[in-house]
mmCIF file of C-alpha atoms in Angstrom:
data_model
loop_
_atom_site.group_PDB
_atom_site.id
_atom_site.type_symbol
_atom_site.label_atom_id
_atom_site.label_comp_id
_atom_site.label_asym_id
_atom_site.label_seq_id
_atom_site.Cartn_x
_atom_site.Cartn_y
_atom_site.Cartn_z
ATOM 1 C CA MET A 61 100.422 -28.631 -122.285
ATOM 2 C CA LYS A 62 102.189 -31.351 -120.468
ATOM 3 C CA TRP A 63 101.795 -31.253 -116.599
ATOM 4 C CA ALA A 64 103.451 -33.366 -113.831
ATOM 5 C CA GLU A 65 101.096 -35.062 -111.471
ATOM 6 C CA VAL A 66 103.072 -34.759 -107.821
ATOM 7 C CA SER A 67 101.449 -36.414 -105.223
ATOM 8 C CA VAL A 68 102.268 -37.104 -101.275
ATOM 9 C CA ARG A 69 101.314 -39.349 -99.044
ATOM 10 C CA THR A 70 100.709 -38.526 -95.740
ATOM 11 C CA SER A 71 98.891 -38.161 -92.673
ATOM 12 C CA HIS A 72 95.564 -36.457 -92.051
ATOM 13 C CA GLU A 73 97.057 -33.791 -89.767
ATOM 14 C CA ALA A 74 99.331 -32.557 -92.285
ATOM 15 C CA MET A 75 97.158 -32.978 -95.469
ATOM 16 C CA ASP A 76 96.292 -29.414 -95.573
ATOM 17 C CA LEU A 77 99.601 -28.219 -94.858
ATOM 18 C CA VAL A 78 101.041 -30.109 -97.888
ATOM 19 C CA ALA A 79 98.485 -28.786 -99.940
ATOM 20 C CA SER A 80 99.601 -25.480 -99.216
ATOM 21 C CA LEU A 81 103.120 -26.269 -100.161
ATOM 22 C CA MET A 82 102.113 -27.067 -103.425
ATOM 23 C CA GLU A 83 100.284 -24.175 -103.717
ATOM 24 C CA ASP A 84 103.017 -21.712 -102.626
ATOM 25 C CA VAL A 85 105.261 -23.206 -105.359
ATOM 26 C CA GLY A 86 102.368 -22.937 -107.968
ATOM 27 C CA ALA A 87 100.433 -25.865 -107.914
ATOM 28 C CA SER A 88 97.629 -25.214 -110.745
ATOM 29 C CA GLY A 89 95.039 -27.509 -108.688
ATOM 30 C CA VAL A 90 94.941 -29.833 -105.669
ATOM 31 C CA VAL A 91 93.724 -33.159 -104.925
ATOM 32 C CA MET A 92 92.864 -34.705 -101.463
ATOM 33 C CA ASP A 93 92.259 -38.522 -102.026
ATOM 34 C CA ASP A 94 91.126 -39.341 -98.727
ATOM 35 C CA PRO A 95 90.245 -43.482 -98.692
ATOM 36 C CA ALA A 96 88.682 -43.270 -94.945
ATOM 37 C CA LEU A 97 85.935 -40.459 -96.499
ATOM 38 C CA VAL A 98 85.563 -42.589 -99.653
ATOM 39 C CA ASN A 99 85.006 -45.897 -97.747
ATOM 40 C CA GLU A 100 82.697 -43.768 -95.766
ATOM 41 C CA TYR A 101 80.607 -42.934 -98.877
ATOM 42 C CA ILE A 102 80.842 -46.469 -99.822
ATOM 43 C CA ARG A 103 79.092 -47.739 -97.287
ATOM 44 C CA SER A 104 76.320 -45.387 -97.022
ATOM 45 C CA GLY A 105 75.385 -46.048 -100.574
ATOM 46 C CA LYS A 106 75.494 -42.557 -101.950
ATOM 47 C CA TRP A 107 76.439 -41.536 -105.476
ATOM 48 C CA ASP A 108 78.171 -43.636 -107.751
ATOM 49 C CA PHE A 109 80.728 -44.602 -105.085
ATOM 50 C CA LYS A 110 78.238 -48.352 -104.437
ATOM 51 C CA ASP A 111 79.930 -49.823 -107.666
ATOM 52 C CA MET A 112 83.409 -49.741 -106.130
ATOM 53 C CA THR A 113 85.997 -51.589 -103.727
ATOM 54 C CA GLU A 114 86.565 -50.218 -100.242
ATOM 55 C CA ARG A 115 89.951 -49.397 -99.730
ATOM 56 C CA ARG A 116 92.413 -51.813 -97.492
ATOM 57 C CA ASP A 117 94.375 -48.728 -96.074
ATOM 58 C CA ALA A 118 92.505 -46.016 -95.059
ATOM 59 C CA THR A 119 95.469 -44.818 -92.810
ATOM 60 C CA PHE A 120 97.013 -41.989 -95.093
ATOM 61 C CA VAL A 121 95.921 -39.419 -97.793
ATOM 62 C CA THR A 122 97.471 -38.857 -101.131
ATOM 63 C CA VAL A 123 97.653 -35.075 -101.899
ATOM 64 C CA LYS A 124 98.457 -34.477 -105.491
ATOM 65 C CA SER A 125 99.387 -31.426 -107.358
ATOM 66 C CA TYR A 126 99.453 -30.374 -110.607
ATOM 67 C CA LEU A 127 102.645 -28.449 -111.991
ATOM 68 C CA PRO A 128 103.969 -27.686 -115.758
ATOM 69 C CA MET A 129 106.378 -29.867 -117.221
ATOM 70 C CA ASP A 130 109.103 -27.425 -117.636
ATOM 71 C CA ASP A 131 112.729 -26.454 -116.036
ATOM 72 C CA SER A 132 111.523 -25.389 -113.056
ATOM 73 C CA LEU A 133 109.940 -28.549 -112.142
ATOM 74 C CA THR A 134 112.849 -30.368 -110.407
ATOM 75 C CA GLY A 135 113.306 -26.709 -108.138
ATOM 76 C CA LYS A 136 109.625 -26.918 -107.086
ATOM 77 C CA ILE A 137 109.512 -30.444 -106.069
ATOM 78 C CA ASP A 138 112.940 -30.108 -103.907
ATOM 79 C CA THR A 139 110.849 -27.022 -102.448
ATOM 80 C CA ILE A 140 108.282 -29.316 -101.716
ATOM 81 C CA ARG A 141 110.131 -31.740 -100.115
ATOM 82 C CA VAL A 142 112.204 -29.115 -98.171
ATOM 83 C CA GLY A 143 108.789 -27.440 -97.053
ATOM 84 C CA MET A 144 107.848 -31.147 -95.414
ATOM 85 C CA LEU A 145 110.893 -31.603 -93.138
ATOM 86 C CA ARG A 146 110.413 -27.837 -92.108
ATOM 87 C CA LEU A 147 107.004 -29.415 -90.929
ATOM 88 C CA LEU A 148 108.346 -32.333 -89.221
ATOM 89 C CA ARG A 149 110.887 -30.541 -87.307
ATOM 90 C CA ASN A 150 108.021 -28.301 -85.916
ATOM 91 C CA GLY A 151 106.133 -31.223 -84.769
ATOM 92 C CA VAL A 152 103.872 -32.122 -87.786
ATOM 93 C CA ASP A 153 103.151 -35.592 -88.238
ATOM 94 C CA THR A 154 103.842 -35.680 -92.232
ATOM 95 C CA SER A 155 104.657 -39.721 -92.203
ATOM 96 C CA PRO A 156 104.767 -41.867 -94.350
ATOM 97 C CA ALA A 157 105.716 -38.517 -96.579
ATOM 98 C CA ASP A 158 106.483 -40.545 -99.785
ATOM 99 C CA LEU A 159 106.512 -37.784 -102.926
ATOM 100 C CA TRP A 160 106.269 -39.377 -106.230
ATOM 101 C CA LYS A 161 105.581 -37.841 -110.209
ATOM 102 C CA ARG A 162 103.664 -38.590 -112.875
ATOM 103 C CA GLU A 163 103.158 -36.855 -116.825
ATOM 104 C CA VAL A 164 99.847 -36.218 -117.460
ATOM 105 C CA ASP A 165 97.517 -34.217 -119.534
ATOM 106 C CA ASP A 166 94.968 -31.095 -119.063
ATOM 107 C CA GLU A 167 92.020 -32.745 -119.987
ATOM 108 C CA ASP A 168 93.538 -35.833 -117.216
ATOM 109 C CA TRP A 169 94.159 -33.277 -114.554
ATOM 110 C CA ALA A 170 91.162 -30.984 -114.933
ATOM 111 C CA ASN A 171 88.815 -33.691 -114.262
ATOM 112 C CA GLU A 172 90.345 -35.822 -111.991
ATOM 113 C CA TRP A 173 89.531 -34.257 -108.590
ATOM 114 C CA LYS A 174 85.985 -34.198 -109.912
ATOM 115 C CA LYS A 175 85.690 -38.276 -109.240
ATOM 116 C CA TYR A 176 85.059 -37.499 -105.384
ATOM 117 C CA PHE A 177 82.659 -34.616 -105.250
ATOM 118 C CA HIS A 178 78.899 -34.817 -106.216
ATOM 119 C CA THR A 179 75.711 -33.612 -104.689
ATOM 120 C CA GLU A 180 75.268 -34.662 -100.541
ATOM 121 C CA LYS A 181 73.155 -32.548 -98.316
ATOM 122 C CA ILE A 182 74.648 -31.615 -94.909
ATOM 123 C CA GLY A 183 72.625 -31.199 -92.085
ATOM 124 C CA GLU A 184 69.030 -30.564 -92.178
ATOM 125 C CA ARG A 185 69.009 -27.769 -95.036
ATOM 126 C CA ILE A 186 72.275 -27.438 -96.840
ATOM 127 C CA VAL A 187 72.518 -29.348 -100.142
ATOM 128 C CA ILE A 188 76.398 -29.018 -101.830
ATOM 129 C CA VAL A 189 76.084 -29.097 -105.194
ATOM 130 C CA PRO A 190 78.879 -29.530 -108.263
ATOM 131 C CA THR A 191 78.882 -26.633 -110.434
ATOM 132 C CA TRP A 192 78.680 -29.353 -113.134
ATOM 133 C CA GLU A 193 75.612 -31.238 -111.695
ATOM 134 C CA SER A 194 71.622 -29.996 -111.682
ATOM 135 C CA TYR A 195 69.434 -30.287 -108.708
ATOM 136 C CA GLU A 196 66.032 -29.309 -108.116
ATOM 137 C CA ALA A 197 66.017 -28.048 -104.286
ATOM 138 C CA ASN A 198 63.087 -29.150 -102.124
ATOM 139 C CA ASP A 199 60.944 -26.890 -99.748
ATOM 140 C CA GLY A 200 63.340 -25.484 -97.224
ATOM 141 C CA GLU A 201 66.566 -26.610 -98.606
ATOM 142 C CA ILE A 202 69.922 -24.169 -99.102
ATOM 143 C CA VAL A 203 71.536 -24.951 -101.977
ATOM 144 C CA LEU A 204 75.138 -24.030 -102.108
ATOM 145 C CA ARG A 205 77.066 -24.489 -105.867
ATOM 146 C CA LEU A 206 80.666 -25.249 -105.485
ATOM 147 C CA ASP A 207 83.246 -25.261 -107.730
ATOM 148 C CA PRO A 208 86.532 -26.211 -105.494
ATOM 149 C CA GLY A 209 88.781 -25.238 -108.072
ATOM 150 C CA ALA A 210 92.723 -25.676 -106.877
ATOM 151 C CA ALA A 211 91.093 -24.306 -103.119
ATOM 152 C CA PHE A 212 90.360 -27.430 -100.882
ATOM 153 C CA GLY A 213 86.656 -27.343 -99.187
ATOM 154 C CA THR A 214 83.792 -29.021 -101.135
ATOM 155 C CA GLY A 215 81.629 -29.067 -97.784
ATOM 156 C CA THR A 216 81.739 -32.993 -97.470
ATOM 157 C CA HIS A 217 85.000 -33.588 -95.543
ATOM 158 C CA PRO A 218 83.931 -34.232 -91.625
ATOM 159 C CA THR A 219 85.791 -30.688 -90.640
ATOM 160 C CA THR A 220 83.810 -28.766 -92.870
ATOM 161 C CA ALA A 221 80.543 -30.748 -92.902
ATOM 162 C CA MET A 222 80.748 -30.002 -88.804
ATOM 163 C CA CYS A 223 80.865 -26.538 -89.464
ATOM 164 C CA LEU A 224 78.048 -26.512 -91.538
ATOM 165 C CA ARG A 225 75.661 -28.055 -89.523
ATOM 166 C CA ALA A 226 76.657 -25.710 -86.385
ATOM 167 C CA LEU A 227 75.915 -22.618 -88.726
ATOM 168 C CA GLU A 228 72.488 -23.895 -89.494
ATOM 169 C CA ARG A 229 71.987 -23.380 -85.763
ATOM 170 C CA LEU A 230 74.142 -20.443 -85.020
ATOM 171 C CA VAL A 231 73.583 -17.794 -87.817
ATOM 172 C CA LYS A 232 71.100 -15.650 -87.346
ATOM 173 C CA PRO A 233 69.330 -13.196 -89.455
ATOM 174 C CA ASP A 234 71.241 -9.872 -90.015
ATOM 175 C CA MET A 235 74.062 -11.795 -88.494
ATOM 176 C CA GLU A 236 77.578 -10.170 -89.537
ATOM 177 C CA THR A 237 80.300 -12.869 -89.472
ATOM 178 C CA ILE A 238 84.232 -13.829 -90.238
ATOM 179 C CA ASP A 239 85.542 -16.774 -91.883
ATOM 180 C CA ILE A 240 88.786 -17.309 -91.427
ATOM 181 C CA GLY A 241 90.706 -19.730 -94.234
ATOM 182 C CA THR A 242 87.959 -19.658 -96.533
ATOM 183 C CA GLY A 243 89.019 -21.929 -98.746
ATOM 184 C CA SER A 244 86.458 -22.657 -101.597
ATOM 185 C CA GLY A 245 84.137 -20.192 -99.749
ATOM 186 C CA VAL A 246 81.969 -22.590 -98.387
ATOM 187 C CA LEU A 247 81.385 -21.737 -95.036
ATOM 188 C CA ALA A 248 81.012 -18.027 -95.842
ATOM 189 C CA ILE A 249 78.151 -18.816 -98.731
ATOM 190 C CA ALA A 250 76.449 -21.057 -96.555
ATOM 191 C CA ALA A 251 76.317 -17.879 -93.233
ATOM 192 C CA ALA A 252 75.275 -15.700 -96.015
ATOM 193 C CA LYS A 253 72.405 -17.973 -97.533
ATOM 194 C CA LEU A 254 71.456 -18.703 -93.566
ATOM 195 C CA GLY A 255 70.607 -14.817 -93.329
ATOM 196 C CA ALA A 256 73.830 -13.149 -92.301
ATOM 197 C CA SER A 257 73.807 -9.369 -93.341
ATOM 198 C CA ARG A 258 77.948 -9.216 -94.140
ATOM 199 C CA VAL A 259 80.366 -11.880 -94.122
ATOM 200 C CA THR A 260 83.942 -11.539 -94.119
ATOM 201 C CA ALA A 261 86.039 -14.062 -95.517
ATOM 202 C CA VAL A 262 89.660 -14.328 -95.827
ATOM 203 C CA ASP A 263 92.474 -16.681 -96.677
ATOM 204 C CA TYR A 264 96.088 -16.888 -96.607
ATOM 205 C CA SER A 265 96.311 -18.141 -100.174
ATOM 206 C CA GLU A 266 95.597 -16.077 -102.970
ATOM 207 C CA THR A 267 94.571 -19.031 -105.118
ATOM 208 C CA ALA A 268 91.929 -19.554 -102.504
ATOM 209 C CA VAL A 269 90.977 -15.954 -102.368
ATOM 210 C CA LYS A 270 90.249 -16.042 -106.547
ATOM 211 C CA VAL A 271 88.416 -19.321 -105.838
ATOM 212 C CA ALA A 272 86.110 -18.287 -102.866
ATOM 213 C CA ARG A 273 85.624 -14.981 -104.714
ATOM 214 C CA GLU A 274 84.255 -16.839 -107.866
ATOM 215 C CA ASN A 275 81.922 -19.191 -105.664
ATOM 216 C CA VAL A 276 80.368 -16.394 -104.057
ATOM 217 C CA GLU A 277 79.905 -15.033 -107.240
ATOM 218 C CA GLN A 278 78.345 -18.154 -108.763
ATOM 219 C CA ASN A 279 76.040 -18.439 -105.770
ATOM 220 C CA GLY A 280 74.590 -14.467 -105.810
ATOM 221 C CA VAL A 281 75.954 -13.671 -102.388
ATOM 222 C CA ALA A 282 78.684 -11.263 -103.649
ATOM 223 C CA GLY A 283 76.548 -8.392 -102.085
ATOM 224 C CA VAL A 284 77.028 -9.517 -98.572
ATOM 225 C CA VAL A 285 80.587 -12.012 -98.913
ATOM 226 C CA LYS A 286 83.705 -9.795 -99.138
ATOM 227 C CA THR A 287 86.616 -11.950 -99.911
ATOM 228 C CA GLY A 288 90.232 -10.711 -99.258
ATOM 229 C CA ALA A 289 93.861 -12.328 -98.448
ATOM 230 C CA SER A 290 94.950 -12.536 -94.731
ATOM 231 C CA ASP A 291 97.115 -14.196 -92.460
ATOM 232 C CA LEU A 292 94.372 -15.243 -89.934
ATOM 233 C CA LEU A 293 92.924 -11.571 -88.713
ATOM 234 C CA LYS A 294 96.127 -9.532 -89.653
ATOM 235 C CA ASN A 295 94.275 -7.726 -92.599
ATOM 236 C CA VAL A 296 90.463 -7.835 -91.340
ATOM 237 C CA ALA A 297 89.449 -4.586 -90.152
ATOM 238 C CA ALA A 298 88.157 -4.285 -86.533
ATOM 239 C CA ASP A 299 85.929 -1.639 -86.956
ATOM 240 C CA LYS A 300 82.899 -3.490 -85.408
ATOM 241 C CA LYS A 301 83.189 -6.932 -83.474
ATOM 242 C CA VAL A 302 80.752 -9.709 -84.459
ATOM 243 C CA MET A 303 79.290 -12.491 -82.571
ATOM 244 C CA LEU A 304 80.078 -15.337 -85.206
ATOM 245 C CA ILE A 305 83.973 -16.281 -86.312
ATOM 246 C CA THR A 306 84.529 -19.174 -88.002
ATOM 247 C CA ALA A 307 87.947 -20.878 -88.600
ATOM 248 C CA ASN A 308 88.462 -24.454 -90.363
ATOM 249 C CA LEU A 309 91.734 -24.292 -90.191
ATOM 250 C CA ILE A 310 94.418 -26.858 -88.340
ATOM 251 C CA ALA A 311 95.270 -26.773 -84.627
ATOM 252 C CA ASP A 312 98.437 -24.158 -85.028
ATOM 253 C CA LEU A 313 96.697 -21.797 -86.621
ATOM 254 C CA ILE A 314 93.768 -21.886 -84.346
ATOM 255 C CA ILE A 315 96.345 -22.095 -81.220
ATOM 256 C CA ARG A 316 97.976 -18.483 -82.963
ATOM 257 C CA LEU A 317 94.483 -17.579 -82.795
ATOM 258 C CA PHE A 318 94.439 -17.128 -79.290
ATOM 259 C CA ASP A 319 98.630 -16.692 -78.728
ATOM 260 C CA GLU A 320 98.493 -13.773 -80.643
ATOM 261 C CA ASP A 321 95.309 -12.233 -78.890
ATOM 262 C CA ASN A 322 96.421 -9.181 -78.966
ATOM 263 C CA GLY A 323 96.275 -5.310 -80.649
ATOM 264 C CA GLU A 324 94.060 -4.202 -83.384
ATOM 265 C CA ASN A 325 94.589 -7.694 -85.493
ATOM 266 C CA GLY A 326 93.830 -10.097 -82.705
ATOM 267 C CA LEU A 327 90.876 -12.219 -81.771
ATOM 268 C CA SER A 328 89.225 -10.448 -79.066
ATOM 269 C CA ALA A 329 89.496 -7.144 -81.576
ATOM 270 C CA HIS A 330 87.047 -8.809 -83.573
ATOM 271 C CA LEU A 331 85.036 -11.231 -81.378
ATOM 272 C CA ALA A 332 82.381 -9.617 -79.146
ATOM 273 C CA ALA A 333 81.725 -10.426 -75.523
ATOM 274 C CA GLY A 334 79.884 -13.916 -75.653
ATOM 275 C CA GLY A 335 80.767 -14.062 -79.519
ATOM 276 C CA LYS A 336 81.078 -17.897 -80.687
ATOM 277 C CA LEU A 337 84.577 -19.111 -82.574
ATOM 278 C CA LEU A 338 83.449 -22.195 -84.462
ATOM 279 C CA ALA A 339 86.843 -23.750 -84.716
ATOM 280 C CA SER A 340 87.079 -26.804 -86.598
ATOM 281 C CA GLY A 341 90.217 -29.079 -89.090
ATOM 282 C CA ILE A 342 91.393 -30.129 -85.405
ATOM 283 C CA ILE A 343 92.912 -33.685 -85.512
ATOM 284 C CA THR A 344 91.978 -35.368 -82.268
ATOM 285 C CA SER A 345 95.192 -35.951 -81.102
ATOM 286 C CA ARG A 346 95.594 -32.275 -81.128
ATOM 287 C CA ALA A 347 91.878 -31.206 -79.258
ATOM 288 C CA ASP A 348 93.141 -30.843 -75.740
ATOM 289 C CA GLU A 349 96.399 -28.395 -77.196
ATOM 290 C CA VAL A 350 93.149 -26.191 -78.529
ATOM 291 C CA LYS A 351 91.106 -26.411 -75.254
ATOM 292 C CA ASP A 352 94.125 -25.234 -72.973
ATOM 293 C CA ALA A 353 95.345 -22.319 -75.474
ATOM 294 C CA ALA A 354 91.441 -21.055 -75.303
ATOM 295 C CA GLU A 355 90.931 -21.415 -71.556
ATOM 296 C CA LYS A 356 94.584 -20.107 -70.840
ATOM 297 C CA HIS A 357 92.922 -16.661 -72.734
ATOM 298 C CA GLY A 358 89.698 -16.652 -71.004
ATOM 299 C CA TYR A 359 87.558 -18.425 -73.759
ATOM 300 C CA LYS A 360 85.176 -21.210 -72.517
ATOM 301 C CA ILE A 361 84.686 -24.473 -74.671
ATOM 302 C CA THR A 362 80.522 -24.633 -75.006
ATOM 303 C CA GLU A 363 80.709 -27.431 -77.503
ATOM 304 C CA GLN A 364 82.801 -30.215 -78.634
ATOM 305 C CA GLN A 365 81.900 -32.983 -81.176
ATOM 306 C CA GLU A 366 83.641 -35.568 -83.449
ATOM 307 C CA ASP A 367 83.878 -37.022 -86.325
ATOM 308 C CA LYS A 368 86.346 -39.780 -87.692
ATOM 309 C CA ASP A 369 89.790 -38.460 -86.413
ATOM 310 C CA TRP A 370 88.424 -34.595 -86.613
ATOM 311 C CA VAL A 371 87.253 -32.336 -84.012
ATOM 312 C CA MET A 372 85.025 -29.279 -84.298
ATOM 313 C CA MET A 373 84.701 -26.873 -81.027
ATOM 314 C CA ILE A 374 82.374 -24.028 -80.190
ATOM 315 C CA ILE A 375 84.362 -21.442 -78.117
ATOM 316 C CA GLU A 376 82.320 -18.218 -76.575
ATOM 317 C CA ARG A 377 84.304 -15.584 -75.395
ATOM 318 C CA GLN A 378 83.843 -14.634 -71.552
#
């Protein structure tokens, strides 16, 4: 079967949103080609990147999706273009917003993104291992075996890596947690392996939910992690408040968590007093907006970290 590789060059801020636009039109796989991240790995001497040349222009990210070469392709590409214009009107920097396509075979798209995902230790204990690589764990290490498939989230991107390192400190034995925007399920799986007794992992994308469920089963934590589709917390039962919620999203969605904090679907209905929201995926230029929204609703920023152009916050409910 022939596929069209549809690529969009855009900002770090918009890359997840552009990927969602592609998933919405039925993309069978999404790849994030982030030159800044690749350059970091080259400089570290890790993996096979040491034999590669650093990218000169690391300002933008190329988001690649794979769509069938059929009569619906033109309409789907037009839908992506319209969605990007809508993001721009809503204040999201999508520049340079270049879009192009090329024809590829099944094997090409299925293996393209694997070039950028290899075994890596994150933090003190967590090791992320692709399902196609072998790894022998050292004493005390927690191994997460992942196949991100069409869902973004390998654990190596700064937004996720900061969350994983924080989880090593925040997860307590038998703690119950919620993971919003679970993607590949990496944070939910990590929480379970760190000792959480129940993890509710949700994502707006049905594709992500499917990938997360497969990764949960692959890691043997299906008895702890329950996956499902939800727009933020709207479909999450508020039967018991938890002490930790993870939200590796984008600034707009995290702000929505606070602005829509009312009734049984709100943040305060799920997070206990003294509980913490671990929020990431925040571009540096939007950090103050997130902080203002949290403080406006009576939450306190207890910790803030930055990595490259990204910010992670630990936000406590008072």
